[in-house]
Coordinates of C-alpha atoms and ligand atoms in Angstrom, one line a residue:
M18 CA -149.9 23.7 -27.0
A19 CA -150.1 20.7 -29.2
A20 CA -147.3 19.2 -27.2
M21 CA -149.0 19.5 -23.9
L22 CA -152.1 17.6 -25.2
Q23 CA -150.0 14.7 -26.2
P24 CA -150.8 11.8 -24.0
Q25 CA -148.1 10.4 -21.7
I26 CA -146.7 7.2 -23.0
I27 CA -146.1 4.7 -20.3
L28 CA -143.8 2.0 -21.3
L29 CA -142.7 0.6 -18.1
K30 CA -144.6 -0.6 -15.0
E31 CA -145.4 2.0 -12.5
G32 CA -142.6 2.3 -9.7
T33 CA -139.9 1.4 -12.3
D34 CA -136.7 3.3 -11.5
T35 CA -134.7 4.5 -14.5
A36 CA -131.7 6.6 -14.7
Q37 CA -130.3 7.5 -18.1
G38 CA -127.5 9.3 -20.1
K39 CA -124.4 11.0 -19.1
A40 CA -125.4 11.4 -15.5
Q41 CA -125.8 7.4 -15.4
V42 CA -122.3 6.9 -16.9
I43 CA -120.7 9.3 -14.3
S44 CA -122.6 7.7 -11.4
N45 CA -121.5 4.4 -12.4
I46 CA -118.0 5.4 -12.7
N47 CA -118.0 7.0 -9.2
A48 CA -119.6 3.8 -7.8
C49 CA -116.6 1.8 -9.4
T50 CA -114.0 4.1 -8.1
T51 CA -115.3 3.7 -4.6
V52 CA -115.0 0.0 -5.0
A53 CA -111.4 0.3 -6.2
D54 CA -110.8 2.6 -3.3
A55 CA -112.0 -0.2 -1.0
V56 CA -109.2 -2.6 -2.0
R57 CA -106.6 0.0 -3.0
S58 CA -104.7 -0.3 0.3
T59 CA -104.2 -4.1 0.1
L60 CA -101.9 -4.0 -3.0
G61 CA -98.3 -5.2 -2.8
P62 CA -96.0 -6.5 -0.2
R63 CA -96.7 -3.6 2.2
G64 CA -100.4 -3.7 1.5
M65 CA -102.7 -3.9 4.4
D66 CA -105.1 -6.5 5.1
K67 CA -108.9 -6.2 5.7
L68 CA -110.9 -7.5 8.5
I69 CA -114.3 -8.2 7.3
H70 CA -117.1 -9.4 9.7
D71 CA -120.5 -10.4 8.4
D72 CA -124.0 -10.4 10.1
K73 CA -123.4 -14.0 11.1
G74 CA -120.5 -13.0 13.2
N75 CA -117.8 -14.7 10.9
T76 CA -114.6 -12.8 10.6
T77 CA -112.2 -12.9 7.7
I78 CA -108.8 -11.2 7.6
S79 CA -107.6 -11.1 4.0
N80 CA -105.5 -9.4 1.6
D81 CA -106.8 -11.2 -1.5
G82 CA -108.8 -9.0 -3.7
A83 CA -111.2 -11.5 -4.8
T84 CA -111.9 -12.6 -1.4
I85 CA -112.5 -9.1 -0.2
M86 CA -114.8 -8.2 -3.0
K87 CA -116.8 -11.5 -2.4
L88 CA -117.3 -10.5 1.2
L89 CA -118.2 -6.9 0.6
D90 CA -121.7 -7.7 -0.6
I91 CA -121.8 -4.9 -3.2
V92 CA -125.2 -4.1 -4.3
H93 CA -124.6 -1.3 -6.8
P94 CA -125.2 -3.1 -10.3
A95 CA -122.4 -1.4 -12.0
A96 CA -119.9 -1.9 -9.3
K97 CA -120.7 -5.6 -9.3
I98 CA -119.0 -5.9 -12.5
L99 CA -115.7 -5.3 -10.7
V100 CA -116.6 -8.0 -8.3
D101 CA -117.1 -10.3 -11.4
I102 CA -113.8 -9.5 -12.9
A103 CA -111.9 -10.1 -9.7
K104 CA -113.6 -13.4 -9.3
S105 CA -112.8 -14.3 -12.9
Q106 CA -109.1 -13.3 -12.5
D107 CA -109.0 -15.5 -9.4
S108 CA -110.4 -18.5 -11.2
E109 CA -108.5 -17.9 -14.4
V110 CA -105.1 -17.1 -13.2
G111 CA -105.4 -17.1 -9.5
D112 CA -103.5 -13.9 -8.8
G113 CA -103.6 -10.2 -9.7
T114 CA -107.2 -9.8 -8.3
T115 CA -106.4 -6.4 -6.7
T116 CA -104.6 -5.3 -9.7
V117 CA -107.4 -6.0 -11.9
V118 CA -110.0 -4.1 -9.7
L119 CA -107.4 -1.1 -9.4
L120 CA -106.9 -0.9 -13.1
A121 CA -110.4 -1.0 -14.0
G122 CA -111.2 1.8 -11.4
E123 CA -108.4 3.9 -12.9
F124 CA -109.4 3.5 -16.5
L125 CA -112.7 4.8 -15.6
K126 CA -111.5 7.6 -13.4
E127 CA -109.2 8.7 -16.1
G128 CA -112.0 8.5 -18.7
K129 CA -114.5 10.4 -16.4
P130 CA -113.3 13.9 -17.4
F131 CA -113.9 13.2 -21.0
I132 CA -117.4 11.9 -20.4
E133 CA -118.2 14.9 -18.3
D134 CA -116.9 17.1 -21.3
G135 CA -119.2 15.3 -23.6
V136 CA -117.1 12.9 -25.4
H137 CA -119.1 10.0 -26.5
S138 CA -118.4 6.8 -24.7
Q139 CA -117.9 4.8 -27.8
N140 CA -115.0 6.9 -28.9
L141 CA -113.4 6.3 -25.6
I142 CA -114.1 2.6 -25.6
R143 CA -112.5 2.2 -29.1
S144 CA -109.2 3.9 -28.0
Y145 CA -109.2 1.9 -24.7
R146 CA -109.5 -1.3 -26.7
T147 CA -106.7 -0.3 -29.0
A148 CA -104.5 0.5 -26.1
S149 CA -105.2 -2.6 -24.4
R150 CA -104.3 -4.6 -27.4
L151 CA -101.1 -2.7 -27.9
A152 CA -100.4 -3.2 -24.2
I153 CA -101.0 -7.0 -24.5
N154 CA -98.7 -7.2 -27.5
K155 CA -96.0 -5.4 -25.7
I156 CA -96.1 -7.5 -22.6
K157 CA -95.7 -10.6 -24.8
E158 CA -92.8 -8.9 -26.3
L159 CA -91.1 -8.2 -23.1
A160 CA -91.9 -11.6 -21.6
V161 CA -88.8 -13.7 -20.7
S162 CA -89.0 -17.5 -21.0
I163 CA -87.9 -19.8 -18.3
E164 CA -88.0 -22.7 -20.6
G165 CA -85.0 -24.9 -21.3
K166 CA -83.4 -24.6 -17.8
S167 CA -82.4 -27.7 -15.7
L168 CA -84.8 -28.9 -13.1
E169 CA -82.9 -27.4 -10.2
E170 CA -82.7 -24.0 -11.9
K171 CA -86.3 -24.1 -12.8
K172 CA -87.1 -24.9 -9.2
T173 CA -85.2 -21.8 -8.0
L174 CA -86.8 -19.7 -10.4
L175 CA -90.3 -20.9 -9.8
A176 CA -89.8 -20.5 -6.1
K177 CA -88.7 -16.9 -6.7
C178 CA -92.1 -16.5 -8.4
A179 CA -93.9 -18.0 -5.8
A180 CA -92.1 -15.8 -3.2
T181 CA -93.2 -12.6 -4.9
T182 CA -96.8 -13.7 -4.6
L183 CA -96.4 -14.6 -1.1
S184 CA -94.5 -11.5 -0.1
S185 CA -97.7 -9.5 -0.1
K186 CA -99.5 -11.8 2.3
L187 CA -99.7 -12.4 5.9
I188 CA -97.4 -15.4 5.6
G189 CA -94.8 -13.3 3.7
G190 CA -92.4 -13.6 6.6
E191 CA -91.9 -17.2 5.8
K192 CA -92.2 -16.9 2.1
E193 CA -89.1 -18.9 1.2
F194 CA -90.1 -21.8 3.3
F195 CA -93.7 -21.9 1.7
A196 CA -92.5 -21.1 -1.7
S197 CA -90.2 -24.0 -2.1
M198 CA -93.1 -26.2 -0.6
V199 CA -95.5 -24.9 -3.1
V200 CA -92.9 -25.5 -5.9
D201 CA -92.6 -29.2 -4.8
A202 CA -96.3 -29.6 -4.6
V203 CA -96.8 -28.4 -8.0
L204 CA -94.0 -30.2 -9.6
A205 CA -95.2 -33.4 -7.9
I206 CA -98.5 -33.3 -9.6
G207 CA -96.9 -32.9 -13.0
D208 CA -99.1 -31.8 -16.0
D209 CA -102.3 -32.8 -14.5
D210 CA -104.8 -30.0 -14.7
R211 CA -107.0 -30.7 -11.7
L212 CA -106.2 -28.3 -9.1
N213 CA -107.7 -30.2 -6.2
L214 CA -104.9 -32.7 -6.6
I215 CA -103.1 -30.5 -4.3
G216 CA -104.8 -30.6 -0.9
I217 CA -104.5 -28.1 1.8
K218 CA -105.4 -29.2 5.3
K219 CA -105.5 -26.9 8.0
V220 CA -104.6 -27.7 11.6
P221 CA -104.9 -24.8 14.0
G222 CA -102.2 -24.5 16.5
G223 CA -98.4 -25.0 16.4
N224 CA -96.0 -22.9 14.3
M225 CA -96.2 -21.9 10.7
R226 CA -92.9 -23.7 10.3
D227 CA -94.6 -27.0 11.4
S228 CA -96.4 -27.1 8.2
F229 CA -95.2 -29.7 6.0
L230 CA -95.8 -31.3 2.5
V231 CA -96.9 -35.0 2.0
N232 CA -96.1 -36.5 -1.3
G233 CA -99.4 -38.1 -1.5
V234 CA -102.7 -37.7 0.2
A235 CA -103.5 -36.8 3.8
F236 CA -106.8 -36.2 5.6
K237 CA -108.1 -35.8 9.0
K238 CA -108.9 -39.1 10.7
T239 CA -112.7 -39.5 10.1
F240 CA -115.3 -40.4 12.8
S241 CA -114.6 -43.8 14.1
Y242 CA -116.4 -46.5 16.1
A243 CA -115.2 -48.7 19.0
G244 CA -112.9 -51.3 17.7
F245 CA -110.8 -48.6 15.8
E246 CA -108.1 -48.6 18.4
Q247 CA -107.4 -52.3 17.8
Q248 CA -106.8 -51.6 14.0
P249 CA -103.2 -51.4 13.0
K250 CA -102.1 -47.8 12.1
K251 CA -99.2 -48.4 9.9
F252 CA -98.8 -50.4 6.8
V253 CA -96.0 -50.8 4.3
K254 CA -97.2 -51.2 0.7
P255 CA -100.8 -52.0 1.6
K256 CA -103.7 -52.6 -1.0
I257 CA -106.3 -50.0 -0.6
L258 CA -110.1 -50.6 -1.3
L259 CA -112.0 -47.6 -2.1
L260 CA -115.9 -47.8 -1.7
N261 CA -118.9 -45.8 -2.1
I262 CA -121.1 -48.0 0.0
E263 CA -122.4 -48.1 3.6
L264 CA -120.9 -50.9 5.7
E265 CA -123.6 -50.7 8.4
L266 CA -126.1 -52.9 9.8
K267 CA -129.0 -50.8 9.9
S268 CA -129.0 -49.7 6.3
E269 CA -130.8 -52.7 4.9
K270 CA -133.7 -52.4 7.4
E271 CA -134.2 -48.8 6.6
N272 CA -134.2 -49.1 2.9
A273 CA -137.0 -51.4 2.7
E274 CA -140.6 -51.9 4.0
I275 CA -141.4 -55.3 5.1
R276 CA -144.7 -56.7 6.2
L277 CA -144.8 -59.6 8.5
S278 CA -147.8 -61.8 9.3
D279 CA -146.0 -64.2 11.8
P280 CA -143.8 -62.6 14.6
S281 CA -141.4 -65.7 14.2
Q282 CA -140.5 -64.6 10.6
Y283 CA -138.9 -61.5 12.2
Q284 CA -135.9 -63.5 13.3
S285 CA -135.3 -64.6 9.8
I286 CA -135.3 -61.1 8.6
V287 CA -132.8 -60.0 11.1
D288 CA -130.7 -63.0 10.4
A289 CA -130.9 -62.1 6.7
E290 CA -129.5 -58.5 7.4
W291 CA -126.8 -60.1 9.3
N292 CA -125.8 -62.3 6.6
I293 CA -125.8 -59.5 4.1
I294 CA -123.5 -57.2 6.0
Y295 CA -121.2 -60.2 6.9
D296 CA -121.1 -61.3 3.2
K297 CA -120.0 -57.6 2.3
L298 CA -117.3 -57.5 4.9
D299 CA -116.1 -61.0 3.9
K300 CA -115.8 -59.8 0.3
C301 CA -113.8 -56.8 1.5
V302 CA -111.3 -59.1 3.4
Q303 CA -111.0 -61.5 0.4
S304 CA -110.0 -58.7 -1.9
G305 CA -106.8 -58.6 0.0
A306 CA -107.0 -54.9 0.8
K307 CA -105.4 -53.8 4.2
I308 CA -107.0 -50.5 4.0
V309 CA -110.8 -50.0 3.4
L310 CA -112.0 -46.5 2.8
S311 CA -115.6 -45.5 2.2
R312 CA -117.5 -42.3 1.4
L313 CA -120.3 -43.6 3.4
A314 CA -120.5 -44.7 7.0
I315 CA -118.6 -47.8 8.2
G316 CA -120.4 -48.9 11.4
D317 CA -119.1 -50.4 14.6
L318 CA -119.8 -54.0 13.6
A319 CA -117.6 -53.5 10.4
T320 CA -115.0 -51.7 12.5
Q321 CA -114.6 -54.4 14.8
Y322 CA -114.7 -57.1 12.1
F323 CA -111.8 -55.4 10.3
A324 CA -109.9 -54.8 13.5
D325 CA -110.1 -58.7 14.1
R326 CA -108.5 -59.2 10.8
D327 CA -105.8 -56.4 11.0
I328 CA -107.5 -54.1 8.5
F329 CA -107.6 -50.5 8.7
C330 CA -110.9 -48.8 7.9
A331 CA -112.3 -45.2 7.6
G332 CA -115.8 -44.3 6.9
R333 CA -117.4 -41.0 5.8
V334 CA -114.2 -39.9 3.9
T335 CA -115.2 -36.6 2.0
E336 CA -115.7 -37.1 -1.9
E337 CA -112.6 -34.9 -2.6
D338 CA -110.3 -36.9 -0.4
L339 CA -111.4 -40.2 -1.6
Q340 CA -111.0 -39.0 -5.3
R341 CA -107.5 -37.8 -4.3
V342 CA -106.7 -41.1 -2.8
A343 CA -107.9 -42.8 -6.0
A344 CA -105.7 -40.5 -8.2
A345 CA -102.9 -41.1 -6.2
T346 CA -102.9 -44.7 -5.5
G347 CA -104.2 -45.8 -8.7
G348 CA -107.5 -47.4 -7.2
T349 CA -110.9 -47.0 -8.5
V350 CA -113.9 -46.2 -6.3
Q351 CA -116.3 -49.1 -6.1
T352 CA -120.1 -49.0 -5.7
S353 CA -120.3 -52.8 -4.8
V354 CA -118.2 -55.3 -3.1
N355 CA -118.9 -58.1 -5.7
N356 CA -116.0 -59.0 -7.8
V357 CA -113.4 -56.8 -6.7
I358 CA -110.6 -57.5 -8.8
D359 CA -107.0 -56.7 -7.9
E360 CA -106.8 -53.8 -10.6
V361 CA -109.3 -51.6 -8.7
L362 CA -107.3 -51.8 -5.6
G363 CA -104.9 -48.9 -5.0
S364 CA -101.5 -49.0 -3.3
C365 CA -98.9 -46.8 -1.9
E366 CA -95.5 -47.2 -0.2
V367 CA -96.6 -46.3 3.3
F368 CA -99.8 -45.7 5.1
E369 CA -99.8 -44.1 8.5
E370 CA -102.1 -42.6 11.0
R371 CA -100.1 -39.7 12.5
Q372 CA -100.7 -37.3 15.1
V373 CA -100.5 -33.6 13.9
G374 CA -101.1 -31.0 16.6
N375 CA -104.0 -32.3 18.3
E376 CA -105.5 -34.0 15.3
R377 CA -104.9 -37.4 13.9
F378 CA -104.2 -37.6 10.2
N379 CA -104.4 -40.6 7.8
I380 CA -101.4 -40.1 5.4
F381 CA -100.6 -42.1 2.3
S382 CA -97.2 -41.4 1.0
G383 CA -95.1 -42.9 -1.8
C384 CA -98.1 -43.1 -4.2
P385 CA -97.5 -44.8 -7.5
S386 CA -99.1 -42.2 -9.8
G387 CA -97.6 -39.6 -7.6
Q388 CA -100.0 -37.1 -9.0
T389 CA -101.0 -35.7 -5.6
A390 CA -99.6 -33.7 -2.9
T391 CA -101.0 -32.3 0.3
I392 CA -99.8 -29.3 2.3
V393 CA -100.7 -29.6 6.0
L394 CA -100.7 -26.1 7.2
R395 CA -100.1 -25.2 10.9
G396 CA -100.4 -21.8 12.6
G397 CA -102.2 -19.7 15.3
A398 CA -105.7 -18.5 14.9
D399 CA -108.3 -19.9 12.5
Q400 CA -108.5 -16.6 10.5
F401 CA -104.7 -16.8 10.1
I402 CA -104.7 -20.3 8.7
D403 CA -107.5 -19.5 6.4
E404 CA -105.7 -16.6 5.0
A405 CA -102.5 -18.6 4.8
E406 CA -104.6 -21.2 2.7
R407 CA -105.8 -18.5 0.3
S408 CA -102.2 -17.1 0.0
L409 CA -100.9 -20.6 -0.9
H410 CA -103.7 -21.0 -3.3
D411 CA -102.4 -17.9 -5.1
A412 CA -98.9 -19.0 -5.1
I413 CA -99.8 -22.5 -6.2
M414 CA -101.8 -20.9 -9.1
I415 CA -98.9 -18.8 -10.0
V416 CA -96.4 -21.6 -10.2
R417 CA -98.5 -23.7 -12.1
R418 CA -99.0 -20.8 -14.6
A419 CA -95.4 -20.3 -14.8
V420 CA -94.7 -24.0 -15.4
K421 CA -97.4 -24.1 -18.1
N422 CA -96.7 -20.7 -19.8
S423 CA -93.3 -20.3 -18.6
T424 CA -92.7 -16.6 -19.3
V425 CA -92.5 -14.1 -16.7
V426 CA -92.2 -10.2 -16.7
A427 CA -90.7 -7.8 -14.1
G428 CA -93.1 -6.9 -11.2
G429 CA -93.1 -4.1 -8.8
G430 CA -94.8 -1.9 -11.2
A431 CA -92.0 -2.3 -13.8
I432 CA -94.0 -3.8 -16.6
D433 CA -96.9 -1.3 -15.9
M434 CA -94.4 1.7 -16.2
E435 CA -92.9 0.2 -19.4
I436 CA -96.3 -0.2 -21.2
S437 CA -97.3 3.1 -20.0
R438 CA -94.2 4.7 -21.5
Y439 CA -94.9 2.7 -24.7
L440 CA -98.4 3.8 -24.9
R441 CA -97.5 7.5 -24.5
Q442 CA -94.8 7.2 -27.2
H443 CA -97.3 5.5 -29.5
A444 CA -100.1 8.1 -28.8
R445 CA -97.8 10.8 -30.1
T446 CA -98.0 9.2 -33.5
I447 CA -101.9 9.6 -33.8
A448 CA -103.7 12.5 -34.5
G449 CA -107.0 13.6 -32.9
K450 CA -108.8 12.9 -29.7
S451 CA -107.9 9.4 -29.5
Q452 CA -104.3 10.6 -28.7
L453 CA -105.8 11.9 -25.5
F454 CA -107.7 8.7 -24.7
I455 CA -104.6 6.5 -25.0
N456 CA -102.7 9.0 -23.0
S457 CA -105.2 8.7 -20.3
Y458 CA -105.1 4.9 -20.6
A459 CA -101.2 5.1 -20.2
K460 CA -101.6 7.2 -17.1
A461 CA -104.0 4.9 -15.7
L462 CA -101.5 2.1 -15.8
E463 CA -99.2 4.1 -13.5
V464 CA -101.7 3.3 -10.6
I465 CA -99.9 0.0 -9.9
P466 CA -96.5 1.5 -9.0
R467 CA -98.2 4.6 -7.4
Q468 CA -100.2 2.3 -5.1
L469 CA -97.2 0.2 -4.2
C470 CA -95.5 3.3 -3.1
D471 CA -98.4 4.6 -1.2
N472 CA -99.0 1.6 0.6
A473 CA -95.4 1.4 1.7
G474 CA -95.4 4.9 2.8
F475 CA -93.0 6.2 0.0
D476 CA -93.5 9.5 -1.8
A477 CA -95.2 8.3 -4.8
T478 CA -94.7 11.3 -6.9
D479 CA -91.0 11.3 -6.3
V480 CA -90.5 7.5 -7.1
L481 CA -92.8 7.7 -10.1
N482 CA -90.8 10.6 -11.5
K483 CA -87.6 8.5 -11.1
L484 CA -89.3 5.5 -12.7
R485 CA -90.6 7.6 -15.8
Q486 CA -87.1 9.0 -16.2
K487 CA -85.5 5.6 -16.1
H488 CA -88.0 4.1 -18.4
A489 CA -87.7 7.0 -20.9
S490 CA -83.9 6.6 -20.9
G491 CA -84.5 3.3 -22.9
E492 CA -82.6 1.0 -20.7
G493 CA -84.8 0.9 -17.6
A494 CA -87.5 -1.4 -18.9
N495 CA -87.2 -3.7 -15.8
Y496 CA -87.1 -1.0 -13.2
G497 CA -89.8 -1.0 -10.6
V498 CA -90.5 0.2 -7.1
D499 CA -87.8 -1.0 -4.6
I500 CA -90.1 -1.9 -1.7
N501 CA -87.0 -2.1 0.7
T502 CA -85.6 1.3 0.2
G503 CA -88.3 3.5 -1.1
G504 CA -86.3 4.1 -4.4
I505 CA -86.2 2.2 -7.7
A506 CA -84.5 -0.8 -8.6
D507 CA -84.4 -3.4 -11.3
S508 CA -87.2 -5.7 -10.4
F509 CA -86.0 -8.6 -12.7
A510 CA -82.6 -8.7 -11.2
N511 CA -84.3 -8.7 -7.6
F512 CA -86.5 -11.6 -8.7
V513 CA -89.8 -9.8 -8.3
W514 CA -91.3 -11.6 -11.2
E515 CA -94.8 -12.2 -12.2
P516 CA -96.0 -14.8 -14.8
S517 CA -96.9 -12.7 -17.9
V518 CA -100.4 -14.3 -18.1
V519 CA -101.4 -12.5 -14.7
K520 CA -100.7 -9.2 -16.4
I521 CA -102.2 -10.1 -19.7
N522 CA -105.4 -11.3 -18.1
A523 CA -105.6 -8.3 -15.7
I524 CA -105.2 -5.8 -18.4
N525 CA -107.7 -7.5 -20.6
A526 CA -110.3 -8.0 -17.9
A527 CA -109.9 -4.4 -16.5
T528 CA -110.3 -2.9 -20.0
E529 CA -113.3 -5.0 -20.9
A530 CA -115.0 -4.1 -17.6
A531 CA -114.2 -0.4 -17.9
C532 CA -115.6 -0.5 -21.6
L533 CA -118.7 -2.3 -20.4
I534 CA -119.4 0.3 -17.7
L535 CA -118.8 3.1 -20.1
S536 CA -121.2 1.6 -22.5
V537 CA -124.0 1.6 -20.0
D538 CA -126.1 4.6 -20.2
E539 CA -129.2 3.4 -18.8
T540 CA -130.2 1.5 -15.7
V541 CA -133.8 0.1 -15.3
K542 CA -135.0 -1.2 -12.0
N543 CA -138.0 -3.1 -12.0
P544 CA -140.4 -2.5 -9.0
K545 CA -140.4 -5.2 -6.4
I546 CA -143.4 -7.7 -6.8
H547 CA -145.1 -8.0 -3.5
Ligands
ADP5 P1 -102.9 -8.9 -6.5 O1 -104.1 -9.3 -5.8 O2 -103.3 -8.0 -7.5 O3 -102.0 -10.0 -6.8 P2 -100.9 -8.2 -4.4 O4 -101.3 -7.7 -3.1 O5 -100.5 -9.6 -4.5 O6 -102.1 -7.9 -5.4 O7 -99.7 -7.2 -5.1 C1 -99.3 -7.6 -6.4 C2 -98.2 -6.5 -6.7 O8 -97.2 -6.3 -5.8 C3 -97.7 -6.8 -7.9 O9 -97.7 -5.7 -8.9 C4 -96.3 -7.2 -7.8 O10 -95.4 -7.0 -8.9 C5 -95.9 -6.4 -6.5 N1 -94.9 -7.0 -5.7 C6 -94.9 -8.1 -5.1 N2 -93.8 -8.4 -4.5 C7 -93.0 -7.2 -4.6 C8 -91.8 -6.8 -4.0 N3 -91.0 -7.7 -3.4 N4 -91.2 -5.6 -4.5 C9 -91.9 -4.8 -5.3 N5 -93.3 -5.1 -5.7 C10 -93.8 -6.5 -5.5
MG6 MG1 -100.8 -11.3 -5.6

């Protein structure tokens, strides 16, 4: 009776939605499993692509976990965490985005029965963290270094790595062609960390094989005014002036307010404007540059002026392209044309405006600092080229990681099987419930080879049994799914490699995400304020 008289305590605003306890954990797990199911079929070389179209009518075809997750527009708060780890995997290492989502989903799925049985999340979390630490140490132990090889050898090895990444993509059919292009591009930029030094330019039409690599910078011809046709389109060893100013007549007039009392004064203002622009143009010419690029507009007057003096110009060059030209040619972008000294001018071996498909391209090759490369991608539909670009991005990231960390592990589920075996073995040495938890973690890792089989139409149970046996025998650590025959094969010998950092990051991120979701037992949704 006393309890009934107690006033109800209202802590949160009316309309607040809360969900708590075990039921909440389970519901979050279910949401994450659904998300993992959405990307499941894209894993591996035989993975399928997804066609996503949004309410604006844009369609995207992709195999890339991060891209799909981004486009799925997931609203469930817990499932959003998976979107975030896919994104972070994409930005940290560039590949393994499907893997990370699948692993997280599987860790949760394996943990679900325990939660249902009343195991406290924290116990599960503790064991998962231990398992993850052990797994990562094992990967580091198994990783093989490609350091200390000759450049040629290294190139072949890196190309193999890139080919593995590309094999699961739409352009997989031409993986060797693109893999060597990617390796050349990455080696061209050397140690520089800035990814944007490798540009990818898309030109719809033509054949994939018409794609080519420029050892330098290339960008689509910018909008140009009359007079442009008279400018020379090819230079050998030109000096290049990079600007961030407008070379247009109208600019002065629009930047100022002028009050006149006598109409005759107007002429002097107009004259002054002409003088200002001619003065600027003169200074550009005097600098000795044969090519003038500006981030801002270069108007018709300037275009004609430069044409008369055999100078090439391009206005409205994008910031990114301009920066890449600066990095490649050794020039510095100027914000004024006063005192343009020789040091700020860039140079290159050959500048050329060339026709690619039905676009014209400005191409700077043989650049002194050599730290840029541009891949000009050709191919049919827009969606196709877009996906090809994303695939190349993955491959570029992989090669860069491999160059930097230079250790690789066997792919095709081999490394996953091996860690799984190792963890099961380890679990046997520990007593108590955590043995079960670590076993579940180990089982979850098998999702990678299983999914590779499923997606290729193989009998996953059969292949997994063979793999378990092989790994248990103690000498099959590198055995993974053979995507060509439906059996098992030494992935390492078949050059199905993955940089170890991809796996380490994926396991780390997936475990953290799973633990995070397991540790949330209450969701509070504030009412909308109207
Ligand atoms: P993610 O977005 O996780 O990188 P992918 O669709 O690129 O997903 O698939 C990667 C998986 O496919 C890795 O586990 C990799 O080892 C495996 N894989 C790639 N090429 C092959 C191959 N030729 N044979 C077997 N497995 C492969
Ligand atoms: Mg991949």
